[in-house]
């Protein structure tokens, strides 16, 4: 074992007794689910079904939602297999409770202490771990491998910052990456960084390119359309502070007084967002309180989870968050594009560089600096022909993507044991 992994293992063994106290403090700040703290300590709250079990892990919302099409593919191809999905955030747990198919289970990922990892693995006995994007937890990975669990790193996004950190412990990185049976990075840059650290690259797979259009409740759509009437609707989706203020100032400047529907990435920020909008003189209705959209409503604050497909269906134009907030790196532009919605985003989209570059090159998406957002909106909303053409190109781009899910499953399926 590398010196770095030995030092890490010793440190985690010493720190692990403090984990319950740390987790309870995080729960008091809303960062953990107090009722499920035991899962974070490796104590399962569900029984393990019989038969093969595939463990899929993603850190938070983006990673786990990107895996849903792959999970559904597993269910179609291997109905004898149980899928266990783990994540680390309360928001991801709430969304997965609504979105996971019946054959899939959710648990919080345990902390990476040796005892917690061991309890988790002894209970669930996974046959295959599909690790999404690139969280390399040494205790979980090494103990899984010791229990003959196959390992796959899929849709891996390995930034230069991550690579720089692991290069300082190159021996540890090489040892961990050598344990993977399959490594499928998202892009060439991630592949090069992972290969430099010792990974055996088998191809490319970006799960965020996959998926179908989001769903919505037709009855809810009819109610909202009746309330909105003939007003145009601009949806600001997956926003972070200060994007609500940036977007709303741009929308307020538009002719025709469009309704601004804001669906923040973290709905628990609703009170904070509402206060800022009211200070700016805007009339706000909140979905979480069941408030009705009236003719005088300027902003409909859609501070709920799992309804983004509904809000996209209402949109004449989508302002996609994450690109105007420092350190976020953008969000998935394919979600609104699959519903044929034209999109404007900010320029800070480092997590999605390849997709944004391709969509901009195809004129299927627009980027705008904060100061240019109001005229960018006006250029589309005041020209229906341009808006409809952008909408058509967005839909065409999304439909023309390769079948990433089938290609990925073809590589993963040999790692899944057959029922005896």
Short mmCIF file of C-alpha atoms in Angstrom, two decimals:
data_model
loop_
_atom_site.label_atom_id
_atom_site.label_comp_id
_atom_site.label_asym_id
_atom_site.label_seq_id
_atom_site.Cartn_x
_atom_site.Cartn_y
_atom_site.Cartn_z
CA UNK A 1 0.00 0.00 0.00
CA UNK A 2 1.26 3.48 -0.82
CA UNK A 3 2.45 5.68 2.08
CA UNK A 4 -0.29 8.21 1.32
CA UNK A 5 -3.03 5.56 1.56
CA UNK A 6 -1.54 4.23 4.80
CA UNK A 7 -1.55 7.74 6.28
CA UNK A 8 -5.11 8.34 5.08
CA UNK A 9 -6.30 5.05 6.54
CA UNK A 10 -4.75 5.81 9.92
CA UNK A 11 -6.20 9.33 9.98
CA UNK A 12 -9.70 8.09 9.16
CA UNK A 13 -9.46 5.36 11.78
CA UNK A 14 -8.63 8.00 14.40
CA UNK A 15 -11.28 10.47 13.22
CA UNK A 16 -14.13 8.02 12.66
CA UNK A 17 -15.33 8.02 16.31
CA UNK A 18 -16.12 11.73 15.83
CA UNK A 19 -18.35 11.07 12.82
CA UNK A 20 -21.69 10.83 14.72
CA UNK A 21 -21.12 14.18 16.39
CA UNK A 22 -20.04 15.86 13.15
CA UNK A 23 -23.04 14.47 11.27
CA UNK A 24 -25.49 15.66 13.93
CA UNK A 25 -24.03 19.15 13.75
CA UNK A 26 -24.42 19.09 9.98
CA UNK A 27 -28.02 17.91 10.41
CA UNK A 28 -28.71 20.90 12.68
CA UNK A 29 -27.64 23.14 9.78
CA UNK A 30 -29.84 21.25 7.31
CA UNK A 31 -26.87 19.52 5.65
CA UNK A 32 -27.81 15.97 6.71
CA UNK A 33 -31.02 14.02 7.24
CA UNK A 34 -31.14 13.44 10.99
CA UNK A 35 -33.58 10.53 10.63
CA UNK A 36 -31.07 8.69 8.39
CA UNK A 37 -27.77 9.46 10.12
CA UNK A 38 -27.21 5.75 10.73
CA UNK A 39 -26.95 5.18 6.97
CA UNK A 40 -24.03 7.63 6.89
CA UNK A 41 -22.38 5.41 9.50
CA UNK A 42 -22.79 2.34 7.30
CA UNK A 43 -25.87 0.91 9.04
CA UNK A 44 -28.46 0.06 6.43
CA UNK A 45 -32.12 1.02 6.86
CA UNK A 46 -33.27 -1.52 4.25
CA UNK A 47 -32.82 -5.23 3.75
CA UNK A 48 -30.68 -6.51 0.90
CA UNK A 49 -32.75 -8.42 -1.67
CA UNK A 50 -31.39 -11.69 -3.00
CA UNK A 51 -29.59 -11.99 -6.32
CA UNK A 52 -27.02 -9.76 -7.99
CA UNK A 53 -26.77 -6.16 -6.82
CA UNK A 54 -25.30 -3.20 -8.68
CA UNK A 55 -24.30 -0.22 -6.56
CA UNK A 56 -24.46 3.14 -8.34
CA UNK A 57 -22.93 6.13 -6.53
CA UNK A 58 -23.15 9.82 -7.39
CA UNK A 59 -22.25 12.62 -5.03
CA UNK A 60 -25.29 14.83 -5.51
CA UNK A 61 -28.21 15.79 -7.74
CA UNK A 62 -26.51 16.16 -11.10
CA UNK A 63 -24.59 12.89 -10.97
CA UNK A 64 -27.44 10.74 -9.68
CA UNK A 65 -30.04 12.15 -12.07
CA UNK A 66 -27.68 11.62 -15.01
CA UNK A 67 -27.60 7.92 -14.07
CA UNK A 68 -31.38 7.41 -14.24
CA UNK A 69 -31.42 6.37 -17.93
CA UNK A 70 -28.63 3.87 -17.24
CA UNK A 71 -30.51 2.51 -14.21
CA UNK A 72 -33.63 2.08 -16.35
CA UNK A 73 -31.53 0.28 -18.98
CA UNK A 74 -30.24 -2.12 -16.30
CA UNK A 75 -33.84 -2.85 -15.31
CA UNK A 76 -34.76 -3.69 -18.91
CA UNK A 77 -31.69 -5.81 -19.62
CA UNK A 78 -31.31 -7.50 -16.22
CA UNK A 79 -34.63 -7.65 -14.34
CA UNK A 80 -33.00 -10.10 -11.92
CA UNK A 81 -30.67 -7.37 -10.64
CA UNK A 82 -31.30 -4.96 -7.77
CA UNK A 83 -29.82 -1.47 -8.13
CA UNK A 84 -28.69 0.34 -4.99
CA UNK A 85 -28.18 4.07 -5.49
CA UNK A 86 -26.19 6.10 -2.98
CA UNK A 87 -25.70 9.84 -2.77
CA UNK A 88 -24.52 12.30 -0.17
CA UNK A 89 -26.99 15.21 -0.19
CA UNK A 90 -30.50 15.62 1.15
CA UNK A 91 -31.67 17.25 -2.09
CA UNK A 92 -30.56 14.25 -4.15
CA UNK A 93 -32.33 11.90 -1.74
CA UNK A 94 -35.60 13.84 -2.08
CA UNK A 95 -35.43 13.81 -5.87
CA UNK A 96 -34.48 10.14 -6.10
CA UNK A 97 -37.39 9.20 -3.84
CA UNK A 98 -39.64 10.47 -6.66
CA UNK A 99 -37.64 9.38 -9.68
CA UNK A 100 -36.11 5.95 -8.97
CA UNK A 101 -37.82 2.94 -10.59
CA UNK A 102 -39.33 0.28 -8.25
CA UNK A 103 -36.39 -2.13 -8.58
CA UNK A 104 -33.91 0.50 -7.28
CA UNK A 105 -33.21 1.40 -3.66
CA UNK A 106 -31.64 4.53 -2.17
CA UNK A 107 -29.30 4.88 0.79
CA UNK A 108 -26.97 7.66 1.88
CA UNK A 109 -23.34 6.87 1.15
CA UNK A 110 -21.40 6.06 4.32
CA UNK A 111 -18.55 8.25 5.50
CA UNK A 112 -15.21 6.90 4.34
CA UNK A 113 -14.16 5.50 7.69
CA UNK A 114 -12.96 1.89 7.75
CA UNK A 115 -15.70 0.69 10.13
CA UNK A 116 -18.55 2.46 8.33
CA UNK A 117 -17.32 1.26 4.93
CA UNK A 118 -17.04 -2.30 6.22
CA UNK A 119 -20.56 -2.30 7.72
CA UNK A 120 -22.03 -0.94 4.49
CA UNK A 121 -20.25 -3.46 2.25
CA UNK A 122 -20.91 -6.44 4.51
CA UNK A 123 -24.63 -5.70 4.44
CA UNK A 124 -25.10 -4.87 0.76
CA UNK A 125 -22.46 -7.20 -0.78
CA UNK A 126 -22.45 -5.39 -4.16
CA UNK A 127 -21.32 -7.30 -7.22
CA UNK A 128 -20.49 -4.14 -9.19
CA UNK A 129 -19.91 -0.52 -8.18
CA UNK A 130 -20.60 2.09 -10.86
CA UNK A 131 -18.92 5.25 -9.59
CA UNK A 132 -20.11 8.40 -11.36
CA UNK A 133 -17.91 11.36 -12.24
CA UNK A 134 -14.91 10.83 -9.96
CA UNK A 135 -15.20 10.79 -6.16
CA UNK A 136 -12.39 8.41 -5.17
CA UNK A 137 -13.02 7.35 -1.56
CA UNK A 138 -10.05 5.12 -0.59
CA UNK A 139 -11.61 3.03 2.19
CA UNK A 140 -14.79 2.27 0.26
CA UNK A 141 -12.92 1.45 -2.94
CA UNK A 142 -10.23 -0.71 -1.35
CA UNK A 143 -12.67 -2.63 0.86
CA UNK A 144 -15.08 -3.14 -2.05
CA UNK A 145 -12.27 -4.57 -4.14
CA UNK A 146 -11.19 -6.82 -1.28
CA UNK A 147 -14.72 -8.27 -1.25
CA UNK A 148 -14.50 -9.09 -4.98
CA UNK A 149 -16.75 -6.24 -6.05
CA UNK A 150 -16.02 -5.17 -9.63
CA UNK A 151 -15.39 -1.43 -10.07
CA UNK A 152 -16.37 0.89 -12.93
CA UNK A 153 -15.65 4.62 -13.12
CA UNK A 154 -18.25 5.96 -15.55
CA UNK A 155 -18.87 9.42 -16.99
CA UNK A 156 -15.73 10.48 -15.16
CA UNK A 157 -15.05 14.20 -15.06
CA UNK A 158 -11.52 14.78 -13.82
CA UNK A 159 -10.64 18.47 -13.67
CA UNK A 160 -7.14 19.89 -13.71
CA UNK A 161 -7.59 20.90 -10.06
CA UNK A 162 -8.48 17.30 -9.13
CA UNK A 163 -5.57 15.92 -11.12
CA UNK A 164 -3.17 18.39 -9.53
CA UNK A 165 -4.23 17.25 -6.07
CA UNK A 166 -3.86 13.56 -6.91
CA UNK A 167 -0.46 14.12 -8.53
CA UNK A 168 0.83 15.04 -5.08
CA UNK A 169 -0.09 11.48 -4.08
CA UNK A 170 0.62 9.78 -7.39
CA UNK A 171 1.24 6.37 -5.83
CA UNK A 172 -2.13 6.43 -4.06
CA UNK A 173 -3.91 7.51 -7.24
CA UNK A 174 -2.24 4.78 -9.26
CA UNK A 175 -3.17 2.14 -6.69
CA UNK A 176 -6.83 3.22 -6.53
CA UNK A 177 -7.26 3.62 -10.28
CA UNK A 178 -5.61 0.27 -10.96
CA UNK A 179 -8.48 -1.36 -9.06
CA UNK A 180 -11.06 -0.31 -11.66
CA UNK A 181 -12.15 -2.88 -14.21
CA UNK A 182 -13.57 -0.18 -16.49
CA UNK A 183 -12.84 3.56 -16.80
CA UNK A 184 -14.99 5.69 -19.13
CA UNK A 185 -14.21 9.41 -18.92
CA UNK A 186 -16.59 12.10 -20.15
CA UNK A 187 -14.07 13.78 -22.45
CA UNK A 188 -10.55 13.65 -23.83
CA UNK A 189 -9.11 16.04 -21.23
CA UNK A 190 -10.37 13.88 -18.35
CA UNK A 191 -9.11 10.76 -20.15
CA UNK A 192 -5.61 12.23 -20.48
CA UNK A 193 -5.47 13.23 -16.80
CA UNK A 194 -6.71 9.85 -15.60
CA UNK A 195 -4.33 7.96 -17.90
CA UNK A 196 -1.44 10.05 -16.58
CA UNK A 197 -2.32 8.81 -13.09
CA UNK A 198 -2.43 5.17 -14.14
CA UNK A 199 -6.01 4.49 -15.25
CA UNK A 200 -6.68 2.10 -18.13
CA UNK A 201 -9.09 4.01 -20.37
CA UNK A 202 -11.63 1.87 -22.24
CA UNK A 203 -13.54 4.58 -24.10
CA UNK A 204 -15.72 7.62 -23.47
CA UNK A 205 -19.16 7.97 -21.85
CA UNK A 206 -20.90 11.16 -20.82
CA UNK A 207 -24.18 10.13 -19.21
CA UNK A 208 -25.34 13.73 -19.17
CA UNK A 209 -25.71 13.47 -22.95
CA UNK A 210 -28.35 10.79 -22.44
CA UNK A 211 -31.92 10.90 -21.31
CA UNK A 212 -35.41 11.77 -22.47
CA UNK A 213 -37.46 14.90 -21.96
CA UNK A 214 -38.50 15.59 -18.39
CA UNK A 215 -42.07 14.71 -17.46
CA UNK A 216 -44.81 16.94 -16.08
CA UNK A 217 -48.30 16.72 -14.63
CA UNK A 218 -50.85 17.67 -17.34
CA UNK A 219 -53.38 18.82 -14.72
CA UNK A 220 -50.81 21.11 -13.07
CA UNK A 221 -49.85 22.46 -16.50
CA UNK A 222 -53.49 23.30 -17.31
CA UNK A 223 -53.94 25.12 -13.99
CA UNK A 224 -50.81 27.24 -14.44
CA UNK A 225 -51.62 28.07 -18.06
CA UNK A 226 -55.07 29.25 -17.02
CA UNK A 227 -53.56 31.47 -14.34
CA UNK A 228 -50.88 32.90 -16.65
CA UNK A 229 -53.19 33.60 -19.57
CA UNK A 230 -51.55 35.03 -22.68
CA UNK A 231 -48.49 36.53 -20.98
CA UNK A 232 -45.12 35.35 -22.26
CA UNK A 233 -43.14 33.27 -19.74
CA UNK A 234 -39.41 33.42 -19.14
CA UNK A 235 -38.13 30.62 -16.88
CA UNK A 236 -34.91 31.01 -14.91
CA UNK A 237 -33.97 27.42 -14.04
CA UNK A 238 -31.48 25.91 -11.57
CA UNK A 239 -30.34 29.32 -10.37
CA UNK A 240 -27.84 30.14 -7.63
CA UNK A 241 -27.21 33.40 -5.80
CA UNK A 242 -26.93 36.07 -7.25
CA UNK A 243 -28.45 34.74 -10.49
CA UNK A 244 -32.04 35.40 -9.44
CA UNK A 245 -31.30 39.13 -9.18
CA UNK A 246 -29.29 39.17 -12.43
CA UNK A 247 -32.04 37.36 -14.34
CA UNK A 248 -34.92 39.29 -12.83
CA UNK A 249 -33.39 42.67 -13.60
CA UNK A 250 -33.05 41.58 -17.23
CA UNK A 251 -36.62 40.22 -17.39
CA UNK A 252 -38.07 43.34 -15.73
CA UNK A 253 -36.54 45.42 -18.51
CA UNK A 254 -38.50 43.61 -21.22
CA UNK A 255 -41.48 45.01 -23.09
CA UNK A 256 -44.81 43.26 -22.71
CA UNK A 257 -44.28 42.49 -19.00
CA UNK A 258 -43.46 38.75 -19.25
CA UNK A 259 -44.01 36.55 -16.22
CA UNK A 260 -40.69 35.57 -14.69
CA UNK A 261 -40.78 32.02 -13.30
CA UNK A 262 -37.75 31.29 -11.10
CA UNK A 263 -36.96 27.65 -10.24
CA UNK A 264 -33.88 27.79 -7.98
CA UNK A 265 -31.43 24.92 -7.83
CA UNK A 266 -31.94 24.77 -4.04
CA UNK A 267 -35.59 25.51 -3.19
CA UNK A 268 -34.75 25.98 0.50
CA UNK A 269 -33.37 29.39 -0.52
CA UNK A 270 -36.94 30.51 -1.23
CA UNK A 271 -37.24 32.98 1.67
CA UNK A 272 -33.94 34.63 0.77
CA UNK A 273 -34.85 34.91 -2.92
CA UNK A 274 -38.31 36.28 -2.17
CA UNK A 275 -36.91 38.94 0.17
CA UNK A 276 -34.51 40.18 -2.50
CA UNK A 277 -37.26 40.34 -5.13
CA UNK A 278 -39.62 42.27 -2.85
CA UNK A 279 -36.84 44.77 -2.05
CA UNK A 280 -36.50 45.28 -5.80
CA UNK A 281 -40.20 46.18 -5.94
CA UNK A 282 -41.42 42.98 -7.57
CA UNK A 283 -44.73 41.26 -6.84
CA UNK A 284 -44.02 37.61 -5.96
CA UNK A 285 -46.18 34.48 -5.75
CA UNK A 286 -44.67 31.29 -4.32
CA UNK A 287 -45.51 27.79 -5.44
CA UNK A 288 -44.48 26.23 -2.12
CA UNK A 289 -47.26 28.24 -0.44
CA UNK A 290 -49.85 27.40 -3.09
CA UNK A 291 -50.16 31.03 -4.14
CA UNK A 292 -51.99 31.86 -7.37
CA UNK A 293 -50.44 33.72 -10.30
CA UNK A 294 -52.47 36.91 -10.70
CA UNK A 295 -52.34 39.64 -13.36
CA UNK A 296 -50.20 41.79 -11.04
CA UNK A 297 -47.68 38.97 -10.30
CA UNK A 298 -44.23 39.78 -11.65
CA UNK A 299 -42.39 36.69 -10.42
CA UNK A 300 -43.61 33.16 -9.75
CA UNK A 301 -41.10 31.60 -7.36
CA UNK A 302 -41.26 27.87 -8.10
CA UNK A 303 -39.48 26.75 -4.93
CA UNK A 304 -40.35 23.04 -5.22
CA UNK A 305 -38.50 19.90 -6.24
CA UNK A 306 -39.08 17.56 -9.17
CA UNK A 307 -41.20 19.89 -11.35
CA UNK A 308 -38.63 21.31 -13.75
CA UNK A 309 -40.27 19.56 -16.72
CA UNK A 310 -43.53 21.36 -15.90
CA UNK A 311 -41.81 24.74 -15.78
CA UNK A 312 -39.92 24.14 -19.04
CA UNK A 313 -43.22 23.27 -20.71
CA UNK A 314 -44.53 26.73 -19.77
CA UNK A 315 -41.45 28.57 -21.01
CA UNK A 316 -41.13 30.72 -24.08
CA UNK A 317 -37.45 31.14 -23.18
CA UNK A 318 -35.20 29.51 -20.56
CA UNK A 319 -32.43 31.33 -18.71
CA UNK A 320 -30.30 28.45 -17.46
CA UNK A 321 -28.55 29.10 -14.14
CA UNK A 322 -25.09 28.09 -13.05
CA UNK A 323 -23.33 30.16 -15.71
CA UNK A 324 -23.58 33.52 -13.93
CA UNK A 325 -22.61 32.28 -10.44
CA UNK A 326 -18.98 31.92 -9.42
CA UNK A 327 -17.71 28.39 -8.95
CA UNK A 328 -20.79 26.49 -10.17
CA UNK A 329 -19.69 25.66 -13.72
CA UNK A 330 -23.10 25.64 -15.40
CA UNK A 331 -25.95 23.14 -15.62
CA UNK A 332 -27.24 20.70 -18.23
CA UNK A 333 -28.56 22.59 -21.29
CA UNK A 334 -29.93 19.38 -22.80
CA UNK A 335 -32.83 19.23 -20.33
CA UNK A 336 -34.64 22.29 -21.74
CA UNK A 337 -33.39 21.50 -25.27
CA UNK A 338 -35.11 18.09 -25.19
CA UNK A 339 -38.40 19.94 -24.63
CA UNK A 340 -37.57 22.23 -27.52
CA UNK A 341 -36.97 25.25 -25.35
CA UNK A 342 -34.53 27.97 -26.47
CA UNK A 343 -31.82 28.65 -23.89
CA UNK A 344 -29.61 31.52 -22.81
CA UNK A 345 -26.94 30.79 -20.20
CA UNK A 346 -24.01 32.59 -18.64
CA UNK A 347 -20.44 32.06 -19.85
CA UNK A 348 -19.06 30.24 -16.77
CA UNK A 349 -19.87 26.67 -17.85
CA UNK A 350 -16.62 24.81 -17.22
CA UNK A 351 -18.41 21.63 -16.08
CA UNK A 352 -20.17 21.40 -19.45
CA UNK A 353 -17.60 22.88 -21.82
CA UNK A 354 -17.95 20.27 -24.57
CA UNK A 355 -21.76 20.39 -24.73
CA UNK A 356 -21.99 24.19 -24.58
CA UNK A 357 -19.26 24.58 -27.22
CA UNK A 358 -21.07 22.20 -29.57
CA UNK A 359 -24.48 23.80 -28.99
CA UNK A 360 -23.13 27.33 -29.52
CA UNK A 361 -21.38 26.18 -32.71
CA UNK A 362 -24.72 24.77 -33.93
CA UNK A 363 -26.49 28.01 -32.91
CA UNK A 364 -28.66 25.87 -30.64
CA UNK A 365 -27.98 27.98 -27.53
CA UNK A 366 -26.89 31.51 -26.64
CA UNK A 367 -24.39 32.72 -24.03
CA UNK A 368 -24.56 36.19 -22.49
CA UNK A 369 -22.62 38.14 -19.90
CA UNK A 370 -24.80 39.61 -17.11
CA UNK A 371 -24.68 43.09 -18.65
CA UNK A 372 -25.73 41.74 -22.05
CA UNK A 373 -28.59 39.54 -20.81
CA UNK A 374 -31.45 42.06 -21.19
CA UNK A 375 -30.68 42.84 -24.87
CA UNK A 376 -30.08 39.13 -25.57
CA UNK A 377 -33.56 38.34 -24.21
CA UNK A 378 -35.12 41.21 -26.15
CA UNK A 379 -33.45 40.08 -29.38
CA UNK A 380 -35.32 36.79 -29.13
CA UNK A 381 -38.59 37.72 -27.46
CA UNK A 382 -39.15 40.63 -29.88
CA UNK A 383 -38.41 38.45 -32.94
CA UNK A 384 -40.67 35.34 -32.93
CA UNK A 385 -38.95 33.96 -36.02
CA UNK A 386 -35.52 33.97 -34.34
CA UNK A 387 -36.98 32.48 -31.16
CA UNK A 388 -38.67 29.64 -33.05
CA UNK A 389 -35.53 28.92 -35.09
CA UNK A 390 -33.41 28.69 -31.93
CA UNK A 391 -36.04 26.39 -30.42
CA UNK A 392 -35.92 24.10 -33.46
CA UNK A 393 -32.12 23.93 -33.47
CA UNK A 394 -32.07 23.13 -29.72
CA UNK A 395 -34.50 20.24 -30.19
CA UNK A 396 -32.62 18.95 -33.23
CA UNK A 397 -29.29 19.04 -31.39
CA UNK A 398 -30.67 17.07 -28.44
CA UNK A 399 -32.26 14.44 -30.69
CA UNK A 400 -29.09 13.96 -32.72
CA UNK A 401 -26.91 12.74 -29.84
CA UNK A 402 -25.50 9.17 -29.86
CA UNK A 403 -27.02 6.37 -27.78
CA UNK A 404 -24.63 6.76 -24.86
CA UNK A 405 -26.66 4.49 -22.59
CA UNK A 406 -26.60 1.47 -24.89
CA UNK A 407 -22.88 1.92 -25.58
CA UNK A 408 -22.14 2.18 -21.84
CA UNK A 409 -24.26 -0.85 -20.91
CA UNK A 410 -22.51 -2.92 -23.58
CA UNK A 411 -19.22 -2.30 -21.75
CA UNK A 412 -20.67 -2.73 -18.26
CA UNK A 413 -22.75 -5.85 -18.77
CA UNK A 414 -19.84 -8.36 -18.71
CA UNK A 415 -19.04 -7.15 -15.17
CA UNK A 416 -22.46 -8.18 -13.82
CA UNK A 417 -22.69 -11.81 -12.64
CA UNK A 418 -25.40 -14.08 -13.96
CA UNK A 419 -27.83 -15.68 -11.56
CA UNK A 420 -26.77 -19.19 -10.66
#
